[in-house]
Amino acid sequence: MGRHVYVHNPFCVRKCPYCDFYSITDRSLAESYYKAAMAEARFWAEFGKKAVSSDDGGPDTVYFGGGTPSCVPADLVCKLLETITDSFGIGPDAEITLEVNPASFTEEKGRAYLKSGFNRLSMGIQSLDDAILKTLGRLHDSKGALTSLDSAFEAGFTNVSADFITGVPGQTVEGMLKDLQTVLGKGVKHISTYSLMIEEGTLFFERYKGNIEELVPPETDRAMYHAVRGFLKDNGLIPYEISNSAVPGFESRHNTAYWDGRDYFALGAGAHGCLNSVRFGHYDNVESYIKSAGTIKEDEVSRLLGLGGDVLDSIEGLLYCEERLGLEDKMREYPFLKLRTTKGIDVAEFERRFGKGFEEVFAGELKSNVEKGLLMIDGSHIALTERGLDFANLVMEDFL
Ligand code: SF4
């Protein structure tokens, strides 16, 4: 137990104008894609037993993200999960999450997902203001989002998370808090909020390049961020990470494994994983994935992961090595990841993992950020201050 598996569904009904995740809209390939992913799941399960022990002692987690996993037939998603559960021997107390889009989620699908083992839904609501949803180019309106949310509970899910986007032109703090109030009233136990980012290569980049800061000044975005955190806290959801708040006990275990720097398996085109201290990615190409996932070879993967033979940097059409992490890299990555969390850096754990004192390795970085009021030391933990949250990226990068 204690393995983590990420699955990437690269299909969407339509590309949202702000999105730079890998996804395609030709869903005719979904069946062959899911078949290929089943083959890859079986491969990793066997490989995991023989060659990489990624067990961290906690419960297993499986996370189907995307793309839009709910826009392909539910039986494909369910069969892939069943293959993963059987081949990896996923434990009965596992957290198994599925990302869904309100526009393609139905109660009937929800029942099928639940039956196959999913026990957590993450729904991309983004906003309950129709004008904002229109700006974001979403396929659903607020009524559709609320109907889908009701359907999730009616299907039997009790652990439901909702995603929201903040900092959208035209959005107000009052409107945002009203949306949150509404979904909390429906029984949502976990909220993720992400500031709108204008990424190169998206339609929003063309539309807003150069003027997003005029439309949404950074101080407005930050004010909304703090108002949201405060509101959620007042309503019993603890902000446990920069973008995530949850009713205690409903924190995402899968994402927590990432922030803990744990190893995790990854399946599917565009999916990224980390095993044996090697960060690897799958090429963003559904066609080549379908051709190569079924013929993945053990010796090539061993070489890619530095487990024997001459080191390999890529496996044609399928995988490539992003980074081989040495001890020094892992030491630097630890504060980078942990500072995302409210608990922050656990000094004792750092010493256990790396055999060195945190304050000794990062004396300069720590001193300057504490002096600037961006970090605080609380017993054996070091975390961002309220002010530090506004400069989180700068502080985290300081440790890299
Ligand atoms: S539905 Fe999600 S993954 Fe698909 S294009 Fe929109 S934001 Fe991106």
Coordinates of C-alpha atoms and ligand atoms in Angstrom, one line a residue:
M1 CA 0.0 0.0 0.0
G2 CA 1.0 3.6 -0.3
R3 CA 1.4 3.7 -4.1
H4 CA 0.3 6.7 -6.1
V5 CA -0.9 6.4 -9.7
Y6 CA -1.8 9.4 -12.0
V7 CA -3.8 8.7 -15.2
H8 CA -4.1 11.3 -17.9
N9 CA -7.2 11.5 -20.1
P10 CA -6.2 13.7 -23.0
F11 CA -9.7 14.3 -24.5
C12 CA -11.9 17.4 -24.2
V13 CA -15.1 18.3 -26.0
R14 CA -13.7 21.7 -26.9
K15 CA -10.5 23.6 -26.0
C16 CA -11.0 26.3 -23.4
P17 CA -9.4 29.5 -24.4
Y18 CA -7.2 29.8 -21.3
C19 CA -6.0 26.2 -21.1
D20 CA -2.5 25.0 -21.9
F21 CA -2.9 21.4 -20.6
Y22 CA -2.4 18.7 -23.2
S23 CA -5.7 17.7 -24.6
I24 CA -7.3 17.0 -28.0
T25 CA -10.9 17.2 -29.2
D26 CA -10.9 14.1 -31.5
R27 CA -12.6 11.6 -29.2
S28 CA -12.8 8.9 -31.9
L29 CA -9.4 7.7 -30.6
A30 CA -10.7 7.2 -27.0
E31 CA -11.3 3.5 -27.2
S32 CA -7.9 2.6 -28.6
Y33 CA -6.3 5.1 -26.2
Y34 CA -7.9 3.5 -23.1
K35 CA -6.9 0.0 -24.4
A36 CA -3.3 1.2 -24.6
A37 CA -3.5 2.7 -21.1
M38 CA -4.7 -0.6 -19.8
A39 CA -1.7 -2.3 -21.3
E40 CA 0.5 0.4 -19.7
A41 CA -1.2 -0.1 -16.3
R42 CA -0.5 -3.8 -16.4
F43 CA 3.2 -3.1 -17.3
W44 CA 3.8 -0.6 -14.5
A45 CA 2.1 -2.8 -11.9
E46 CA 4.4 -5.7 -12.8
F47 CA 7.4 -3.4 -13.1
G48 CA 6.5 -1.8 -9.7
K49 CA 6.5 -5.2 -8.0
K50 CA 9.9 -6.1 -9.4
A51 CA 11.9 -2.9 -9.7
V52 CA 10.7 0.1 -7.9
S53 CA 9.4 0.3 -4.4
S54 CA 7.3 3.4 -4.3
D55 CA 5.4 2.4 -1.2
D56 CA 5.3 5.3 1.4
G57 CA 3.4 3.3 4.0
G58 CA 0.1 5.3 3.6
P59 CA -3.0 4.5 1.7
D60 CA -2.9 4.1 -2.1
T61 CA -4.2 6.9 -4.3
V62 CA -5.3 6.9 -7.9
Y63 CA -6.1 10.1 -9.7
F64 CA -7.7 10.4 -13.2
G65 CA -7.1 13.9 -14.5
G66 CA -7.0 15.6 -17.8
G67 CA -8.4 16.8 -20.2
T68 CA -11.9 15.8 -19.3
P69 CA -12.2 12.1 -18.2
S70 CA -16.0 12.5 -18.1
C71 CA -16.3 13.3 -21.8
V72 CA -15.4 9.8 -22.9
P73 CA -17.8 6.8 -22.4
A74 CA -17.9 5.9 -18.7
D75 CA -17.2 2.2 -19.3
L76 CA -13.8 3.0 -20.8
V77 CA -12.8 5.0 -17.6
C78 CA -14.3 2.3 -15.4
K79 CA -12.5 -0.5 -17.2
L80 CA -9.2 1.2 -16.9
L81 CA -9.7 1.8 -13.2
E82 CA -10.6 -1.8 -12.7
T83 CA -7.4 -2.9 -14.6
I84 CA -5.4 -0.6 -12.3
T85 CA -7.1 -1.8 -9.1
D86 CA -6.6 -5.5 -10.1
S87 CA -3.1 -5.3 -11.4
F88 CA -1.6 -3.0 -8.8
G89 CA -3.7 -4.6 -6.0
I90 CA -5.0 -1.1 -4.9
G91 CA -6.0 -1.2 -1.2
P92 CA -9.6 -0.9 0.0
D93 CA -8.9 2.3 1.8
A94 CA -7.4 4.0 -1.3
E95 CA -8.5 7.5 -2.4
I96 CA -9.6 7.3 -6.0
T97 CA -10.4 10.6 -7.7
L98 CA -11.9 11.4 -11.0
E99 CA -11.9 14.9 -12.5
V100 CA -15.3 15.7 -14.2
N101 CA -16.7 18.5 -16.2
P102 CA -20.3 19.6 -15.4
A103 CA -21.1 19.7 -19.1
S104 CA -20.4 15.9 -19.5
F105 CA -21.2 14.5 -16.1
T106 CA -24.5 12.8 -15.4
E107 CA -26.0 10.9 -12.4
E108 CA -25.9 7.7 -14.5
K109 CA -22.2 8.1 -15.2
G110 CA -21.7 9.0 -11.5
R111 CA -23.3 5.7 -10.5
A112 CA -21.0 3.8 -12.9
Y113 CA -17.9 5.5 -11.6
L114 CA -18.8 4.8 -8.0
K115 CA -19.5 1.2 -8.8
S116 CA -16.1 0.7 -10.4
G117 CA -14.3 2.1 -7.3
F118 CA -14.0 5.9 -7.7
N119 CA -14.7 7.5 -4.3
R120 CA -13.8 11.2 -4.9
L121 CA -14.9 13.6 -7.6
S122 CA -13.2 16.8 -8.5
M123 CA -15.6 19.0 -10.5
G124 CA -14.4 21.9 -12.7
I125 CA -17.2 24.4 -11.8
Q126 CA -14.9 27.5 -12.2
S127 CA -17.6 30.0 -11.5
L128 CA -21.4 30.2 -11.0
D129 CA -21.7 33.5 -12.8
D130 CA -22.9 33.0 -16.4
A131 CA -21.0 36.1 -17.6
I132 CA -17.7 34.8 -16.2
L133 CA -18.3 31.3 -17.5
K134 CA -18.9 32.9 -20.9
T135 CA -15.7 34.8 -20.7
L136 CA -13.9 31.5 -19.8
G137 CA -15.5 29.8 -22.8
R138 CA -16.8 27.0 -20.6
L139 CA -19.4 24.6 -22.0
H140 CA -21.7 24.8 -19.0
D141 CA -23.7 27.6 -17.4
S142 CA -24.3 28.0 -13.7
K143 CA -27.6 26.0 -13.8
G144 CA -25.8 23.1 -15.5
A145 CA -23.0 23.2 -12.9
L146 CA -25.4 23.0 -10.0
T147 CA -27.4 20.2 -11.6
S148 CA -24.2 18.2 -12.1
L149 CA -23.2 18.9 -8.5
D150 CA -26.6 17.6 -7.3
S151 CA -26.2 14.6 -9.6
A152 CA -22.8 13.8 -8.0
F153 CA -24.4 13.6 -4.5
E154 CA -27.5 11.8 -5.9
A155 CA -25.3 9.2 -7.5
G156 CA -23.8 8.5 -4.0
F157 CA -20.5 10.5 -3.9
T158 CA -19.8 12.0 -0.5
N159 CA -16.3 13.3 -1.2
V160 CA -16.7 16.0 -3.8
S161 CA -14.3 18.8 -4.6
A162 CA -15.0 21.9 -6.7
D163 CA -12.5 23.9 -8.7
F164 CA -12.8 27.6 -9.2
I165 CA -10.9 30.2 -11.2
T166 CA -10.2 33.6 -9.7
G167 CA -8.9 36.8 -11.2
V168 CA -11.2 36.7 -14.3
P169 CA -12.0 40.0 -15.9
G170 CA -15.3 41.2 -14.5
Q171 CA -15.3 39.0 -11.4
T172 CA -16.0 40.5 -8.0
V173 CA -15.1 39.3 -4.5
E174 CA -18.8 39.3 -3.5
G175 CA -19.7 37.2 -6.5
M176 CA -16.9 34.8 -5.8
L177 CA -17.9 34.3 -2.1
K178 CA -21.5 33.9 -3.1
D179 CA -20.5 31.0 -5.5
L180 CA -18.5 29.4 -2.7
Q181 CA -21.4 29.7 -0.3
T182 CA -23.7 28.0 -2.8
V183 CA -21.4 24.9 -3.4
L184 CA -20.7 24.5 0.3
G185 CA -24.5 24.5 0.8
K186 CA -24.7 21.6 -1.6
G187 CA -22.2 19.5 0.5
V188 CA -18.8 20.2 -1.2
K189 CA -16.0 19.3 1.2
H190 CA -13.0 20.5 -0.7
I191 CA -12.3 23.7 -2.8
S192 CA -9.4 24.4 -5.1
T193 CA -9.1 28.0 -6.4
Y194 CA -6.6 28.9 -9.1
S195 CA -5.7 32.4 -10.3
L196 CA -6.3 32.8 -14.1
M197 CA -2.9 32.5 -15.8
I198 CA -2.4 33.9 -19.3
E199 CA -0.3 31.2 -20.9
E200 CA 1.5 31.6 -24.2
G201 CA -0.1 29.6 -27.0
T202 CA -3.6 30.0 -25.7
L203 CA -6.4 32.1 -27.2
F204 CA -6.4 34.2 -24.0
F205 CA -2.8 35.1 -24.7
E206 CA -3.8 36.7 -27.9
R207 CA -6.9 38.3 -26.3
Y208 CA -5.3 39.6 -23.1
K209 CA -1.6 39.8 -23.7
G210 CA -0.4 43.1 -22.3
N211 CA -3.7 44.2 -20.8
I212 CA -4.7 41.6 -18.2
E213 CA -3.0 43.6 -15.4
E214 CA -5.2 46.6 -16.4
L215 CA -8.3 44.5 -16.3
V216 CA -7.4 42.6 -13.2
P217 CA -4.7 44.5 -11.2
P218 CA -2.5 42.1 -9.2
E219 CA -3.8 43.7 -5.9
T220 CA -7.4 42.8 -6.9
D221 CA -6.4 39.2 -7.5
R222 CA -4.5 39.1 -4.2
A223 CA -7.5 40.7 -2.4
M224 CA -9.7 38.0 -3.8
Y225 CA -7.3 35.3 -2.9
H226 CA -7.2 36.3 0.8
A227 CA -11.0 36.9 0.9
V228 CA -11.6 33.4 -0.4
R229 CA -9.2 31.8 2.1
G230 CA -10.7 33.7 5.0
F231 CA -14.3 32.9 3.9
L232 CA -13.5 29.2 3.5
K233 CA -11.8 29.1 6.9
D234 CA -14.9 30.8 8.5
N235 CA -16.9 28.1 7.0
G236 CA -14.9 25.2 8.4
L237 CA -12.6 24.5 5.4
I238 CA -9.0 24.7 6.4
P239 CA -6.5 26.1 3.8
Y240 CA -4.0 23.3 3.8
E241 CA -2.1 24.3 0.7
I242 CA -1.7 27.5 -1.4
S243 CA -4.7 26.7 -3.7
N244 CA -6.6 24.1 -1.6
S245 CA -8.9 24.2 1.4
A246 CA -10.8 21.3 2.9
V247 CA -13.0 20.2 5.7
P248 CA -10.6 18.3 8.0
G249 CA -10.2 14.7 6.8
F250 CA -11.1 15.7 3.2
E251 CA -7.7 16.9 2.1
S252 CA -6.5 15.4 -1.2
R253 CA -4.2 12.6 -0.3
H254 CA -3.0 12.2 -3.9
N255 CA -1.8 15.8 -4.2
T256 CA -0.4 15.7 -0.7
A257 CA 1.8 12.8 -1.9
Y258 CA 3.2 15.2 -4.6
W259 CA 3.9 17.9 -2.1
D260 CA 5.6 15.3 0.1
G261 CA 8.0 14.6 -2.8
R262 CA 6.7 10.9 -3.1
D263 CA 7.3 8.7 -6.0
Y264 CA 4.3 8.1 -8.3
F265 CA 3.4 6.1 -11.4
A266 CA 1.9 7.9 -14.4
L267 CA -0.1 6.5 -17.4
G268 CA -1.2 8.1 -20.6
A269 CA -0.1 10.7 -23.2
G270 CA 1.0 13.9 -21.5
A271 CA 1.2 12.2 -18.0
H272 CA 4.2 13.0 -15.8
G273 CA 5.6 10.7 -13.1
C274 CA 8.5 10.2 -10.7
L275 CA 10.1 6.9 -9.9
N276 CA 13.5 6.1 -8.5
S277 CA 14.3 9.8 -8.3
V278 CA 13.7 10.2 -12.0
R279 CA 11.1 12.6 -13.2
F280 CA 9.7 11.4 -16.5
G281 CA 7.0 12.5 -18.9
H282 CA 4.9 10.8 -21.7
Y283 CA 5.0 12.6 -25.0
D284 CA 2.0 14.8 -25.7
N285 CA 0.9 12.6 -28.6
V286 CA -2.2 10.4 -28.5
E287 CA -1.4 8.6 -31.8
S288 CA 2.1 7.6 -30.8
Y289 CA 0.9 6.6 -27.4
I290 CA -1.6 4.3 -28.8
K291 CA 1.1 2.7 -31.0
S292 CA 3.8 2.3 -28.3
A293 CA 2.1 1.9 -24.9
G294 CA 1.3 -1.8 -25.6
T295 CA 4.9 -2.6 -26.5
I296 CA 6.7 -0.9 -23.6
K297 CA 9.8 -2.8 -22.7
E298 CA 11.1 -3.6 -19.3
D299 CA 14.8 -3.2 -20.1
E300 CA 14.2 0.2 -21.7
V301 CA 12.2 1.5 -18.8
S302 CA 14.8 0.2 -16.4
R303 CA 17.5 2.1 -18.3
L304 CA 15.3 5.3 -18.4
L305 CA 14.9 5.1 -14.7
G306 CA 18.6 4.4 -14.1
L307 CA 17.9 1.0 -12.7
G308 CA 20.4 -1.0 -14.8
G309 CA 22.2 -1.0 -18.2
D310 CA 23.2 2.1 -20.1
V311 CA 21.1 5.1 -19.2
L312 CA 18.4 5.9 -21.8
D313 CA 17.0 9.4 -22.1
S314 CA 13.9 8.5 -24.1
I315 CA 11.7 5.7 -25.4
E316 CA 10.5 6.5 -28.8
G317 CA 7.0 7.8 -29.1
L318 CA 6.3 7.2 -25.4
L319 CA 8.5 8.4 -22.6
Y320 CA 11.3 10.8 -21.9
C321 CA 13.4 11.6 -18.9
E322 CA 12.8 15.1 -17.6
E323 CA 15.3 15.2 -14.7
R324 CA 17.4 12.8 -12.6
L325 CA 17.3 14.0 -9.1
G326 CA 20.5 13.7 -7.0
L327 CA 20.5 14.1 -3.2
E328 CA 21.3 17.8 -3.5
D329 CA 18.3 18.3 -6.0
K330 CA 16.0 16.4 -3.6
M331 CA 17.1 18.6 -0.7
R332 CA 16.4 21.7 -2.6
E333 CA 13.1 20.4 -3.9
Y334 CA 11.9 19.6 -0.4
P335 CA 11.3 23.2 0.7
F336 CA 10.1 24.1 -2.8
L337 CA 7.3 21.6 -2.5
K338 CA 6.6 21.8 1.2
L339 CA 6.2 25.6 1.3
R340 CA 3.1 25.1 -0.8
T341 CA 1.5 23.5 2.2
T342 CA 0.2 25.3 5.3
K343 CA 2.2 23.0 7.6
G344 CA 5.3 23.9 5.7
I345 CA 8.7 22.4 6.1
D346 CA 9.1 19.8 8.8
V347 CA 12.6 20.4 10.1
A348 CA 12.8 17.0 11.9
E349 CA 11.6 15.1 8.8
F350 CA 14.1 16.9 6.6
E351 CA 16.9 15.8 8.9
R352 CA 15.6 12.2 8.9
R353 CA 15.4 12.2 5.1
F354 CA 18.7 13.9 4.3
G355 CA 20.8 13.5 7.4
K356 CA 21.5 17.2 7.6
G357 CA 19.9 20.1 9.6
F358 CA 17.6 22.3 7.5
E359 CA 18.7 25.4 9.2
E360 CA 22.3 24.5 8.5
V361 CA 21.8 23.8 4.7
F362 CA 19.5 26.8 4.1
A363 CA 20.8 29.3 6.7
G364 CA 21.0 32.2 4.2
E365 CA 17.7 31.6 2.4
L366 CA 15.9 31.1 5.7
K367 CA 17.4 34.2 7.4
S368 CA 16.6 36.6 4.6
N369 CA 13.0 35.4 4.1
V370 CA 12.3 35.5 7.8
E371 CA 13.7 39.0 8.0
K372 CA 11.5 40.1 5.1
G373 CA 8.4 38.7 7.0
L374 CA 7.8 36.1 4.3
L375 CA 8.5 33.0 6.3
M376 CA 7.8 32.1 9.9
I377 CA 9.3 29.5 12.2
D378 CA 6.8 27.8 14.4
G379 CA 8.4 25.1 16.6
S380 CA 9.8 22.5 14.2
H381 CA 7.9 23.9 11.2
I382 CA 8.7 26.7 8.7
A383 CA 5.9 28.1 6.7
L384 CA 4.9 31.1 4.6
T385 CA 3.4 34.0 6.5
E386 CA 0.2 35.7 5.2
R387 CA 2.4 38.2 3.4
G388 CA 4.6 35.4 2.2
L389 CA 1.6 33.8 0.4
D390 CA 1.6 36.8 -2.0
F391 CA 5.3 36.1 -2.9
A392 CA 5.1 32.4 -2.6
N393 CA 6.8 31.7 -6.0
L394 CA 9.7 34.0 -5.2
V395 CA 10.3 32.5 -1.8
M396 CA 10.1 28.9 -3.1
E397 CA 12.5 29.6 -5.9
D398 CA 15.0 31.0 -3.4
F399 CA 15.5 27.5 -2.2
L400 CA 16.1 25.9 -5.6
Ligands
SF4_1 S1 -12.0 21.2 -20.1 FE1 -10.2 21.5 -18.7 S2 -8.5 20.4 -19.7 FE2 -10.2 20.6 -21.3 S3 -9.6 22.5 -22.4 FE3 -11.0 23.1 -20.7 S4 -9.7 23.6 -19.0 FE4 -8.4 22.5 -20.5

